[in-house]
């Protein structure tokens, strides 16, 4: 993973191999990175570069913090990129060969650049219809606000969900963040933290 790297989450692929997501410092920046490990424990040489695929997002550091594996074996990563003094939440989808999937949001990635000056995605779950639910937080009026983001199988925000694809759970205290999401049919569950003050 270069001079600096970290793994955050893992999930099984349909063939019992394992995807691991995080970041690697391989291009002069921290980059969204996914590794694929075979059921034997060996790196999958057919995936990316000797089992690893990294993508630079913009011209700053980016870290993948969560992942979800689709039934067809494609993997979606969720996390953030640094944007000036803030952050933008990002989703990226990779094909089973480790190449960024250009059929997902036209260029393989969804960036929440227009939502707030600082937003981050830390959790991801796949719904039965193939859409994705990501959880995290955004800076709103100088406070962290828990958010859930929904995108369809093409990587487009589902505008019927919350406000233009982004929903904020009604949590009474000032600061809140989502760190985990799970789906049961059409129901979405979120876990996280709230801060008093």
Coordinates of N, CA, C and O in Angstrom, one line a residue:
X1 N 0.8 -1.2 0.0 CA 0.0 0.0 0.0 C 0.9 1.3 0.0 O 0.4 2.3 0.4
X2 N 2.1 1.2 -0.4 CA 3.0 2.4 -0.5 C 3.5 2.7 0.9 O 3.6 1.9 1.8
X3 N 3.9 4.0 1.0 CA 4.5 4.4 2.3 C 3.5 4.6 3.4 O 3.9 4.7 4.6
X4 N 2.2 4.6 3.1 CA 1.2 4.8 4.1 C -0.1 4.2 3.6 O -0.5 4.4 2.5
X5 N -0.7 3.5 4.4 CA -2.0 2.9 4.0 C -2.7 2.3 5.2 O -2.2 2.0 6.3
X6 N -4.0 2.1 5.0 CA -4.8 1.5 6.1 C -6.1 0.9 5.5 O -6.6 1.3 4.5
X7 N -6.5 -0.3 6.1 CA -7.7 -1.0 5.7 C -8.7 -0.7 6.8 O -8.5 -0.7 8.0
X8 N -10.0 -0.5 6.3 CA -11.1 -0.1 7.2 C -12.2 -1.2 7.3 O -12.7 -1.5 8.3
X9 N -12.6 -1.7 6.1 CA -13.7 -2.7 6.1 C -13.5 -3.8 5.1 O -12.6 -3.7 4.2
X10 N -14.2 -4.9 5.3 CA -14.1 -6.0 4.4 C -15.5 -6.7 4.2 O -16.3 -6.5 5.0
X11 N -15.6 -7.3 3.0 CA -16.9 -8.0 2.7 C -16.6 -9.1 1.7 O -15.7 -9.0 0.9
X12 N -17.4 -10.2 1.8 CA -17.3 -11.3 0.9 C -17.8 -11.0 -0.5 O -18.9 -10.3 -0.6
X13 N -17.2 -11.5 -1.5 CA -17.7 -11.5 -2.9 C -18.5 -12.7 -3.1 O -18.4 -13.7 -2.3
X14 N -19.3 -12.8 -4.1 CA -20.1 -14.0 -4.4 C -19.3 -15.3 -4.5 O -19.8 -16.4 -4.2
X15 N -18.1 -15.2 -4.9 CA -17.2 -16.4 -5.1 C -16.4 -16.8 -3.9 O -15.5 -17.6 -3.9
X16 N -16.7 -16.1 -2.7 CA -16.0 -16.4 -1.4 C -14.7 -15.7 -1.3 O -14.0 -15.9 -0.3
X17 N -14.3 -14.9 -2.3 CA -13.1 -14.1 -2.2 C -13.5 -12.9 -1.3 O -14.7 -12.7 -1.0
X18 N -12.6 -12.1 -0.9 CA -12.9 -11.0 0.1 C -12.3 -9.7 -0.5 O -11.2 -9.6 -1.0
X19 N -13.2 -8.7 -0.4 CA -12.8 -7.3 -0.8 C -12.4 -6.6 0.5 O -13.2 -6.7 1.5
X20 N -11.4 -5.8 0.5 CA -11.0 -5.0 1.6 C -10.8 -3.6 1.1 O -10.2 -3.3 0.1
X21 N -11.4 -2.6 1.9 CA -11.2 -1.2 1.4 C -10.5 -0.3 2.4 O -10.4 -0.7 3.6
X22 N -9.9 0.7 1.9 CA -9.2 1.7 2.8 C -8.5 2.7 1.9 O -9.1 3.2 1.0
X23 N -7.3 3.0 2.2 CA -6.5 3.9 1.4 C -5.1 3.5 1.3 O -4.6 2.7 2.1
X24 N -4.4 3.9 0.2 CA -3.0 3.7 0.0 C -2.3 4.9 -0.5 O -2.9 5.7 -1.3
X25 N -1.1 5.1 -0.1 CA -0.3 6.3 -0.6 C 0.6 5.8 -1.7 O 1.7 5.5 -1.5
X26 N 0.0 5.7 -2.9 CA 0.8 5.1 -4.0 C 1.0 6.1 -5.2 O 1.8 5.9 -6.0
X27 N 0.3 7.2 -5.2 CA 0.4 8.2 -6.3 C 0.8 9.6 -5.8 O 0.6 10.6 -6.5
X28 N 1.4 9.7 -4.6 CA 1.7 10.9 -4.0 C 0.6 11.5 -3.2 O 0.8 12.5 -2.5
X29 N -0.6 10.9 -3.2 CA -1.7 11.2 -2.4 C -2.3 9.9 -1.8 O -2.1 8.8 -2.3
X30 N -3.1 10.1 -0.7 CA -3.8 8.9 -0.2 C -5.0 8.7 -1.2 O -5.7 9.7 -1.6
X31 N -5.1 7.5 -1.7 CA -6.1 7.2 -2.7 C -7.1 6.2 -2.3 O -6.8 5.3 -1.5
X32 N -8.4 6.3 -2.8 CA -9.4 5.3 -2.6 C -8.8 3.9 -3.0 O -8.3 3.8 -4.2
X33 N -8.8 2.9 -2.2 CA -8.1 1.7 -2.6 C -9.0 0.5 -2.1 O -9.6 0.5 -1.1
X34 N -9.0 -0.5 -3.0 CA -9.7 -1.8 -2.7 C -8.7 -2.9 -3.1 O -8.1 -2.9 -4.1
X35 N -8.7 -3.9 -2.2 CA -7.9 -5.1 -2.4 C -8.8 -6.3 -2.5 O -9.9 -6.3 -1.9
X36 N -8.4 -7.3 -3.3 CA -9.2 -8.5 -3.4 C -8.3 -9.7 -3.1 O -7.3 -9.9 -3.6
X37 N -8.8 -10.5 -2.1 CA -8.1 -11.6 -1.6 C -8.9 -12.9 -1.9 O -10.1 -12.9 -1.6
X38 N -8.2 -13.9 -2.5 CA -8.9 -15.1 -2.8 C -9.2 -15.9 -1.5 O -8.7 -15.7 -0.4
X39 N -10.1 -16.9 -1.7 CA -10.5 -17.7 -0.5 C -9.3 -18.5 0.1 O -9.3 -18.8 1.3
X40 N -8.2 -18.6 -0.7 CA -7.0 -19.3 -0.2 C -6.1 -18.4 0.6 O -5.2 -18.8 1.3
X41 N -6.5 -17.1 0.6 CA -5.7 -16.1 1.3 C -4.6 -15.4 0.5 O -4.0 -14.4 0.9
X42 N -4.5 -15.8 -0.8 CA -3.6 -15.1 -1.7 C -4.3 -13.9 -2.4 O -5.5 -13.9 -2.5
X43 N -3.5 -12.9 -2.7 CA -4.0 -11.8 -3.5 C -4.5 -12.3 -4.8 O -3.8 -13.1 -5.5
X44 N -5.6 -11.7 -5.3 CA -6.1 -12.1 -6.6 C -5.4 -11.3 -7.7 O -5.7 -10.1 -7.9
X45 N -4.4 -11.9 -8.4 CA -3.6 -11.2 -9.4 C -4.4 -10.7 -10.6 O -4.0 -9.9 -11.3
X46 N -5.7 -11.2 -10.8 CA -6.5 -10.8 -11.9 C -7.2 -9.5 -11.6 O -7.9 -9.0 -12.4
X47 N -7.1 -9.0 -10.4 CA -7.8 -7.8 -9.9 C -6.9 -6.7 -9.8 O -5.9 -6.7 -9.0
X48 N -7.1 -5.6 -10.6 CA -6.2 -4.4 -10.5 C -4.8 -4.8 -10.8 O -4.4 -5.5 -11.7
X49 N -3.9 -4.2 -9.9 CA -2.5 -4.5 -10.0 C -2.1 -5.4 -8.9 O -2.0 -5.0 -7.7
X50 N -2.0 -6.7 -9.2 CA -1.6 -7.7 -8.2 C -2.6 -7.8 -7.0 O -2.1 -7.9 -5.9
X51 N -3.8 -7.6 -7.3 CA -4.8 -7.7 -6.3 C -5.3 -6.4 -5.6 O -6.1 -6.4 -4.7
X52 N -4.7 -5.3 -6.1 CA -5.1 -3.9 -5.5 C -5.5 -3.0 -6.7 O -4.8 -2.9 -7.7
X53 N -6.5 -2.2 -6.4 CA -6.9 -1.1 -7.3 C -7.1 0.2 -6.6 O -7.8 0.2 -5.5
X54 N -6.4 1.2 -7.0 CA -6.5 2.5 -6.4 C -7.0 3.6 -7.4 O -6.7 3.5 -8.6
X55 N -7.8 4.5 -6.9 CA -8.2 5.6 -7.8 C -8.0 7.0 -7.1 O -8.4 7.1 -5.9
X56 N -7.4 7.9 -7.8 CA -7.2 9.2 -7.2 C -8.4 10.0 -7.5 O -8.9 10.1 -8.6
X57 N -8.9 10.7 -6.5 CA -10.1 11.6 -6.6 C -9.7 13.0 -6.4 O -9.3 13.4 -5.4
X58 N -9.8 13.8 -7.5 CA -9.3 15.2 -7.4 C -7.8 15.2 -7.3 O -7.1 14.3 -7.7
X59 N -7.3 16.2 -6.6 CA -5.9 16.4 -6.4 C -5.6 16.5 -4.9 O -4.8 17.4 -4.5
X60 N -6.2 15.7 -4.1 CA -6.0 15.7 -2.6 C -6.2 14.3 -2.1 O -6.5 13.4 -2.8
X61 N -6.0 14.1 -0.8 CA -6.2 12.8 -0.2 C -7.6 12.4 -0.2 O -8.5 13.2 -0.1
X62 N -7.8 11.1 -0.4 CA -9.1 10.4 -0.3 C -9.0 9.1 0.4 O -8.1 8.3 0.2
X63 N -10.0 8.8 1.2 CA -10.0 7.6 2.0 C -11.4 6.9 1.8 O -12.4 7.5 2.0
X64 N -11.3 5.6 1.5 CA -12.5 4.8 1.5 C -12.8 4.2 2.9 O -11.8 3.7 3.5
X65 N -14.0 4.4 3.4 CA -14.3 4.0 4.8 C -15.3 2.9 4.9 O -15.5 2.3 6.0
X66 N -16.0 2.5 3.8 CA -17.0 1.4 3.8 C -17.1 0.8 2.4 O -16.7 1.5 1.4
X67 N -17.7 -0.3 2.3 CA -17.9 -1.0 1.0 C -19.1 -1.9 1.0 O -19.6 -2.3 2.1
X68 N -19.6 -2.1 -0.2 CA -20.7 -3.0 -0.3 C -20.5 -3.8 -1.6 O -20.0 -3.2 -2.6
X69 N -20.8 -5.1 -1.6 CA -20.6 -5.9 -2.8 C -21.9 -6.3 -3.4 O -22.8 -6.8 -2.8
X70 N -22.0 -6.0 -4.7 CA -23.2 -6.3 -5.5 C -23.3 -7.8 -5.8 O -22.3 -8.5 -5.8
X71 N -24.5 -8.3 -6.1 CA -24.6 -9.7 -6.5 C -23.8 -10.1 -7.7 O -23.3 -11.3 -7.8
X72 N -23.5 -9.1 -8.6 CA -22.7 -9.4 -9.8 C -21.2 -9.4 -9.5 O -20.4 -9.5 -10.4
X73 N -20.8 -9.1 -8.3 CA -19.4 -9.1 -7.9 C -18.7 -7.7 -7.9 O -17.6 -7.6 -7.4
X74 N -19.4 -6.7 -8.5 CA -18.9 -5.4 -8.5 C -18.9 -4.9 -7.0 O -19.8 -5.2 -6.2
X75 N -17.9 -4.0 -6.7 CA -17.8 -3.5 -5.3 C -17.9 -2.0 -5.4 O -17.3 -1.3 -6.2
X76 N -18.7 -1.4 -4.4 CA -18.8 0.0 -4.3 C -18.1 0.5 -3.0 O -18.3 -0.2 -1.9
X77 N -17.3 1.5 -3.0 CA -16.6 2.0 -1.9 C -17.3 3.4 -1.5 O -17.7 4.1 -2.4
X78 N -17.3 3.7 -0.2 CA -17.8 5.0 0.2 C -16.8 5.6 1.1 O -16.1 4.9 1.9
X79 N -16.6 6.9 1.1 CA -15.7 7.6 1.9 C -15.7 9.1 1.7 O -16.7 9.7 1.5
X80 N -14.5 9.7 1.6 CA -14.4 11.1 1.4 C -13.1 11.5 0.7 O -12.1 10.8 0.7
X81 N -13.2 12.7 0.1 CA -12.0 13.3 -0.5 C -11.8 14.6 0.2 O -12.8 15.3 0.6
X82 N -10.5 15.0 0.4 CA -10.3 16.4 1.0 C -10.5 17.4 -0.1 O -10.1 17.2 -1.3
X83 N -11.2 18.5 0.3 CA -11.5 19.5 -0.7 C -11.2 20.8 -0.1 O -12.0 21.4 0.6
X84 N -10.0 21.4 -0.3 CA -9.6 22.6 0.3 C -9.5 22.4 1.8 O -8.8 21.5 2.3
X85 N -10.3 23.2 2.6 CA -10.3 23.0 4.0 C -11.5 22.2 4.5 O -11.8 22.1 5.7
X86 N -12.2 21.5 3.5 CA -13.3 20.7 3.8 C -13.2 19.3 3.3 O -12.1 18.9 3.0
X87 N -14.3 18.6 3.2 CA -14.3 17.3 2.7 C -15.6 17.1 1.8 O -16.6 17.7 2.1
X88 N -15.5 16.2 0.8 CA -16.7 15.8 0.1 C -16.9 14.3 0.2 O -15.9 13.5 0.0
X89 N -18.1 13.9 0.5 CA -18.4 12.4 0.5 C -18.3 11.9 -1.0 O -18.7 12.6 -1.9
X90 N -17.9 10.7 -1.1 CA -17.6 10.1 -2.4 C -18.1 8.6 -2.4 O -17.8 7.9 -1.4
X91 N -18.6 8.2 -3.5 CA -18.9 6.7 -3.8 C -18.2 6.4 -5.1 O -18.2 7.2 -6.1
X92 N -17.5 5.2 -5.1 CA -16.8 4.8 -6.3 C -17.2 3.3 -6.5 O -17.2 2.5 -5.6
X93 N -17.5 2.9 -7.8 CA -17.7 1.5 -8.1 C -16.7 0.9 -9.0 O -16.2 1.5 -10.0
X94 N -16.2 -0.3 -8.6 CA -15.2 -1.0 -9.4 C -15.8 -2.3 -10.0 O -16.7 -2.9 -9.4
X95 N -15.4 -2.6 -11.2 CA -15.8 -3.8 -11.9 C -15.0 -5.0 -11.2 O -14.1 -4.8 -10.4
X96 N -15.3 -6.2 -11.6 CA -14.7 -7.4 -11.0 C -13.3 -7.5 -11.4 O -12.5 -8.3 -10.8
X97 N -12.8 -6.8 -12.4 CA -11.4 -6.8 -12.8 C -10.6 -5.7 -12.1 O -9.4 -5.6 -12.4
X98 N -11.2 -4.9 -11.3 CA -10.5 -3.8 -10.6 C -10.5 -2.5 -11.3 O -10.0 -1.5 -10.8
X99 N -11.1 -2.4 -12.5 CA -11.2 -1.2 -13.2 C -12.4 -0.4 -12.7 O -13.5 -1.0 -12.4
X100 N -12.3 0.9 -12.6 CA -13.4 1.8 -12.2 C -14.5 1.7 -13.2 O -14.3 1.7 -14.4
X101 N -15.8 1.5 -12.7 CA -16.9 1.2 -13.6 C -17.5 2.5 -14.1 O -18.2 3.2 -13.4
X102 N -17.3 2.8 -15.4 CA -17.7 4.1 -16.0 C -19.2 4.1 -16.2 O -19.8 5.1 -16.5
X103 N -19.9 3.0 -16.0 CA -21.4 3.0 -16.1 C -22.0 3.5 -14.9 O -23.3 3.7 -14.8
X104 N -21.3 3.7 -13.8 CA -21.8 4.2 -12.6 C -21.6 5.7 -12.5 O -20.4 6.2 -12.5
X105 N -22.6 6.5 -12.6 CA -22.6 7.9 -12.6 C -21.6 8.5 -13.7 O -20.9 9.5 -13.5
X106 N -21.6 7.8 -14.8 CA -20.8 8.2 -16.1 C -19.3 8.1 -15.9 O -18.7 7.9 -16.9
X107 N -18.8 8.4 -14.8 CA -17.3 8.3 -14.6 C -16.9 7.4 -13.5 O -15.7 7.4 -13.1
X108 N -17.8 6.6 -12.9 CA -17.5 5.7 -11.9 C -17.6 6.2 -10.5 O -17.4 5.4 -9.5
X109 N -17.9 7.5 -10.3 CA -17.9 8.0 -9.0 C -19.0 9.1 -8.8 O -19.4 9.8 -9.7
X110 N -19.5 9.1 -7.5 CA -20.5 10.1 -7.1 C -19.8 11.0 -6.1 O -19.3 10.5 -5.1
X111 N -19.8 12.3 -6.2 CA -19.2 13.2 -5.3 C -20.3 14.2 -4.8 O -21.0 14.8 -5.6
X112 N -20.4 14.3 -3.5 CA -21.4 15.2 -2.8 C -20.8 16.6 -2.7 O -20.8 17.2 -1.6
X113 N -20.3 17.2 -3.8 CA -19.6 18.5 -3.7 C -20.5 19.6 -3.5 O -20.1 20.7 -3.0
X114 N -21.8 19.5 -3.8 CA -22.7 20.6 -3.6 C -23.5 20.6 -2.4 O -24.3 21.5 -2.2
X115 N -23.3 19.7 -1.5 CA -24.2 19.6 -0.3 C -23.7 20.5 0.8 O -24.5 21.3 1.4
X116 N -22.5 20.4 1.2 CA -21.9 21.3 2.3 C -20.4 21.4 2.1 O -19.9 20.7 1.3
X117 N -19.8 22.2 2.9 CA -18.4 22.4 2.8 C -17.6 21.2 3.4 O -16.4 21.0 3.2
X118 N -18.3 20.4 4.2 CA -17.6 19.3 4.9 C -18.6 18.2 5.0 O -19.6 18.3 5.8
X119 N -18.5 17.1 4.2 CA -19.3 15.9 4.4 C -18.5 14.7 4.2 O -17.5 14.7 3.4
X120 N -18.9 13.6 4.8 CA -18.1 12.4 4.9 C -19.0 11.2 4.9 O -20.0 11.2 5.7
X121 N -18.7 10.1 4.2 CA -19.4 8.9 4.2 C -18.6 7.8 5.0 O -17.5 7.6 4.6
X122 N -19.2 7.2 5.9 CA -18.5 6.2 6.7 C -19.2 4.8 6.8 O -18.7 3.9 7.4
X123 N -20.4 4.6 6.1 CA -21.1 3.4 6.1 C -21.8 3.2 4.8 O -22.1 4.2 4.1
X124 N -22.1 1.9 4.4 CA -22.7 1.6 3.1 C -23.4 0.3 3.2 O -23.0 -0.6 3.8
X125 N -24.6 0.3 2.6 CA -25.4 -1.0 2.6 C -26.1 -1.1 1.3 O -26.5 0.0 0.6
X126 N -26.4 -2.3 0.8 CA -27.1 -2.5 -0.5 C -28.5 -2.9 -0.2 O -28.8 -3.8 0.6
X127 N -29.4 -2.3 -0.9 CA -30.9 -2.6 -0.8 C -31.2 -3.7 -1.8 O -30.5 -4.0 -2.7
X128 N -32.4 -4.3 -1.6 CA -32.8 -5.4 -2.4 C -33.0 -5.0 -3.9 O -32.8 -5.9 -4.7
X129 N -33.3 -3.8 -4.1 CA -33.5 -3.4 -5.5 C -32.2 -2.9 -6.2 O -32.2 -2.5 -7.3
X130 N -31.1 -3.1 -5.5 CA -29.8 -2.7 -6.0 C -29.3 -1.3 -5.7 O -28.1 -1.0 -5.9
X131 N -30.2 -0.5 -5.1 CA -29.8 0.8 -4.8 C -28.9 0.8 -3.5 O -28.8 -0.2 -2.8
X132 N -28.2 1.9 -3.3 CA -27.2 1.9 -2.2 C -27.6 3.0 -1.2 O -28.1 4.1 -1.5
X133 N -27.4 2.7 0.1 CA -27.6 3.6 1.2 C -26.3 3.9 1.9 O -25.7 2.9 2.4
X134 N -25.8 5.1 1.9 CA -24.6 5.5 2.5 C -24.9 6.4 3.7 O -25.8 7.2 3.7
X135 N -24.2 6.2 4.8 CA -24.4 7.0 6.0 C -23.1 7.8 6.4 O -22.0 7.3 6.1
X136 N -23.3 8.9 7.0 CA -22.1 9.7 7.4 C -22.6 11.0 8.1 O -23.5 11.0 8.9
X137 N -21.9 12.1 7.8 CA -22.3 13.4 8.3 C -21.9 14.5 7.5 O -21.1 14.4 6.6
X138 N -22.6 15.6 7.7 CA -22.2 16.9 6.9 C -22.2 18.0 7.9 O -22.9 18.0 8.9
X139 N -21.4 19.0 7.6 CA -21.4 20.2 8.4 C -22.5 21.2 8.0 O -22.5 21.6 6.8
X140 N -23.4 21.4 8.9 CA -24.5 22.3 8.6 C -24.6 23.3 9.7 O -24.8 23.0 10.9
X141 N -24.5 24.6 9.3 CA -24.5 25.7 10.4 C -23.5 25.5 11.5 O -23.8 25.6 12.7
X142 N -22.3 25.0 11.1 CA -21.2 24.8 12.0 C -21.4 23.6 12.9 O -20.6 23.4 13.9
X143 N -22.4 22.7 12.6 CA -22.6 21.5 13.4 C -22.5 20.3 12.5 O -22.9 20.4 11.3
X144 N -22.1 19.2 13.1 CA -22.1 17.9 12.3 C -23.6 17.4 12.3 O -24.2 17.4 13.4
X145 N -24.1 17.0 11.2 CA -25.4 16.6 11.1 C -25.4 15.2 10.4 O -24.9 15.0 9.3
X146 N -26.0 14.2 11.0 CA -26.1 12.9 10.5 C -26.8 12.9 9.1 O -27.8 13.6 9.0
X147 N -26.3 12.2 8.2 CA -27.0 12.1 6.9 C -27.0 10.7 6.4 O -26.2 9.8 6.7
X148 N -28.0 10.4 5.6 CA -28.2 9.2 4.8 C -28.3 9.6 3.3 O -29.0 10.5 3.0
X149 N -27.6 8.9 2.4 CA -27.6 9.2 1.0 C -28.0 8.0 0.3 O -27.6 6.8 0.5
X150 N -28.9 8.1 -0.7 CA -29.4 7.0 -1.5 C -29.1 7.3 -3.0 O -29.4 8.3 -3.5
X151 N -28.4 6.3 -3.6 CA -28.2 6.3 -5.1 C -28.7 5.0 -5.7 O -28.7 4.0 -5.1
X152 N -29.1 5.1 -7.0 CA -29.6 4.0 -7.7 C -28.5 3.2 -8.3 O -27.3 3.5 -8.1
X153 N -28.8 2.1 -9.0 CA -27.8 1.3 -9.6 C -27.0 1.9 -10.6 O -25.9 1.5 -10.9
X154 N -27.4 3.1 -11.2 CA -26.7 3.8 -12.2 C -25.8 4.9 -11.5 O -25.1 5.6 -12.2
X155 N -25.9 5.0 -10.2 CA -25.1 6.0 -9.5 C -25.7 7.4 -9.4 O -25.0 8.4 -9.2
X156 N -27.0 7.5 -9.6 CA -27.7 8.8 -9.6 C -28.4 8.9 -8.2 O -29.0 7.9 -7.7
X157 N -28.4 10.1 -7.6 CA -29.1 10.3 -6.4 C -30.6 10.1 -6.6 O -31.2 10.5 -7.6
X158 N -31.2 9.3 -5.7 CA -32.6 9.1 -5.7 C -33.4 10.2 -5.1 O -33.5 10.4 -3.9
X159 N -33.9 11.1 -6.0 CA -34.4 12.4 -5.5 C -35.7 12.3 -4.7 O -36.0 13.2 -3.9
X160 N -36.3 11.1 -4.7 CA -37.5 10.9 -3.9 C -37.2 10.5 -2.4 O -38.0 10.5 -1.5
X161 N -35.9 10.4 -2.2 CA -35.4 10.0 -0.8 C -34.9 11.3 -0.1 O -34.0 12.0 -0.6
X162 N -35.5 11.7 1.0 CA -35.1 12.9 1.7 C -35.3 14.1 0.8 O -36.2 14.3 0.1
X163 N -34.2 14.9 0.8 CA -34.1 16.1 0.0 C -33.1 15.8 -1.1 O -31.9 15.8 -0.9
X164 N -33.6 15.6 -2.3 CA -32.7 15.3 -3.5 C -31.7 14.2 -3.2 O -30.6 14.3 -3.6
X165 N -32.2 13.2 -2.6 CA -31.4 12.0 -2.4 C -30.6 11.9 -1.1 O -29.9 11.0 -0.8
X166 N -30.7 13.0 -0.2 CA -30.0 13.0 1.1 C -31.0 13.3 2.2 O -31.8 14.2 2.1
X167 N -31.0 12.5 3.2 CA -31.9 12.6 4.3 C -31.1 12.8 5.6 O -30.0 12.3 5.7
X168 N -31.7 13.6 6.5 CA -31.1 13.8 7.8 C -32.0 13.3 8.9 O -33.1 13.9 9.1
X169 N -31.6 12.3 9.7 CA -32.5 11.8 10.8 C -32.7 13.0 11.8 O -31.8 13.8 12.0
X170 N -33.9 13.0 12.3 CA -34.2 14.1 13.3 C -33.6 13.7 14.7 O -34.2 13.0 15.5
X171 N -32.4 14.2 15.0 CA -31.8 13.9 16.2 C -31.7 15.3 17.0 O -31.2 16.2 16.4
X172 N -32.2 15.3 18.2 CA -32.3 16.6 18.9 C -31.1 17.4 19.3 O -31.1 18.6 19.3
X173 N -30.0 16.6 19.6 CA -28.8 17.3 20.0 C -28.0 17.9 18.8 O -28.3 17.6 17.7
X174 N -27.1 18.8 19.1 CA -26.4 19.6 18.1 C -25.6 18.8 17.1 O -25.7 19.1 15.9
X175 N -24.8 17.9 17.5 CA -23.9 17.2 16.6 C -24.3 15.7 16.5 O -24.4 15.1 17.6
X176 N -24.3 15.1 15.3 CA -24.6 13.7 15.2 C -23.9 13.2 13.9 O -23.7 13.9 13.0
X177 N -23.5 11.9 14.0 CA -22.9 11.2 12.8 C -23.4 9.8 12.7 O -23.7 9.2 13.7
X178 N -23.5 9.3 11.5 CA -23.8 7.9 11.2 C -22.5 7.2 10.9 O -21.8 7.6 10.0
X179 N -22.3 6.0 11.6 CA -21.2 5.2 11.4 C -21.5 3.8 10.9 O -20.6 3.0 10.5
X180 N -22.8 3.4 10.9 CA -23.2 2.1 10.4 C -24.6 2.1 9.9 O -25.4 2.9 10.4
X181 N -24.8 1.4 8.8 CA -26.2 1.3 8.2 C -26.5 -0.2 7.9 O -25.5 -1.0 7.6
X182 N -27.7 -0.6 8.0 CA -28.2 -1.9 7.7 C -29.5 -1.8 7.0 O -30.3 -0.9 7.3
X183 N -29.9 -2.8 6.2 CA -31.1 -2.7 5.5 C -31.9 -4.0 5.7 O -31.3 -5.1 5.7
X184 N -33.2 -3.9 6.0 CA -34.1 -5.1 6.1 C -35.3 -4.8 5.3 O -36.2 -4.1 5.7
X185 N -35.3 -5.4 4.1 CA -36.4 -5.1 3.1 C -36.3 -3.7 2.7 O -35.3 -3.2 2.2
X186 N -37.4 -2.9 3.0 CA -37.4 -1.5 2.6 C -37.0 -0.6 3.8 O -37.0 0.6 3.7
X187 N -36.7 -1.2 5.0 CA -36.4 -0.5 6.2 C -34.9 -0.2 6.2 O -34.1 -1.1 5.9
X188 N -34.5 1.0 6.7 CA -33.1 1.4 6.8 C -32.8 1.7 8.2 O -33.6 2.4 8.9
X189 N -31.8 1.1 8.8 CA -31.4 1.3 10.1 C -30.0 2.0 10.1 O -29.1 1.6 9.3
X190 N -29.8 2.9 11.0 CA -28.6 3.6 11.1 C -28.1 3.6 12.6 O -28.9 3.8 13.5
X191 N -26.8 3.5 12.8 CA -26.2 3.6 14.1 C -25.1 4.6 14.0 O -24.4 4.8 13.0
X192 N -24.9 5.3 15.2 CA -23.8 6.3 15.2 C -23.7 6.9 16.5 O -23.7 6.2 17.5
X193 N -23.5 8.2 16.5 CA -23.2 8.9 17.8 C -23.8 10.3 17.7 O -24.0 10.9 16.6
X194 N -24.2 10.8 18.9 CA -24.6 12.2 19.0 C -23.8 12.9 20.1 O -23.5 12.2 21.1
X195 N -23.5 14.1 19.9 CA -22.7 14.9 20.9 C -23.6 16.0 21.5 O -24.3 16.7 20.8
X196 N -23.4 16.2 22.8 CA -24.2 17.3 23.5 C -23.3 18.5 23.6 O -22.4 18.6 24.4
X197 N -23.4 19.4 22.6 CA -22.6 20.6 22.7 C -21.6 20.6 21.5 O -21.7 19.8 20.6

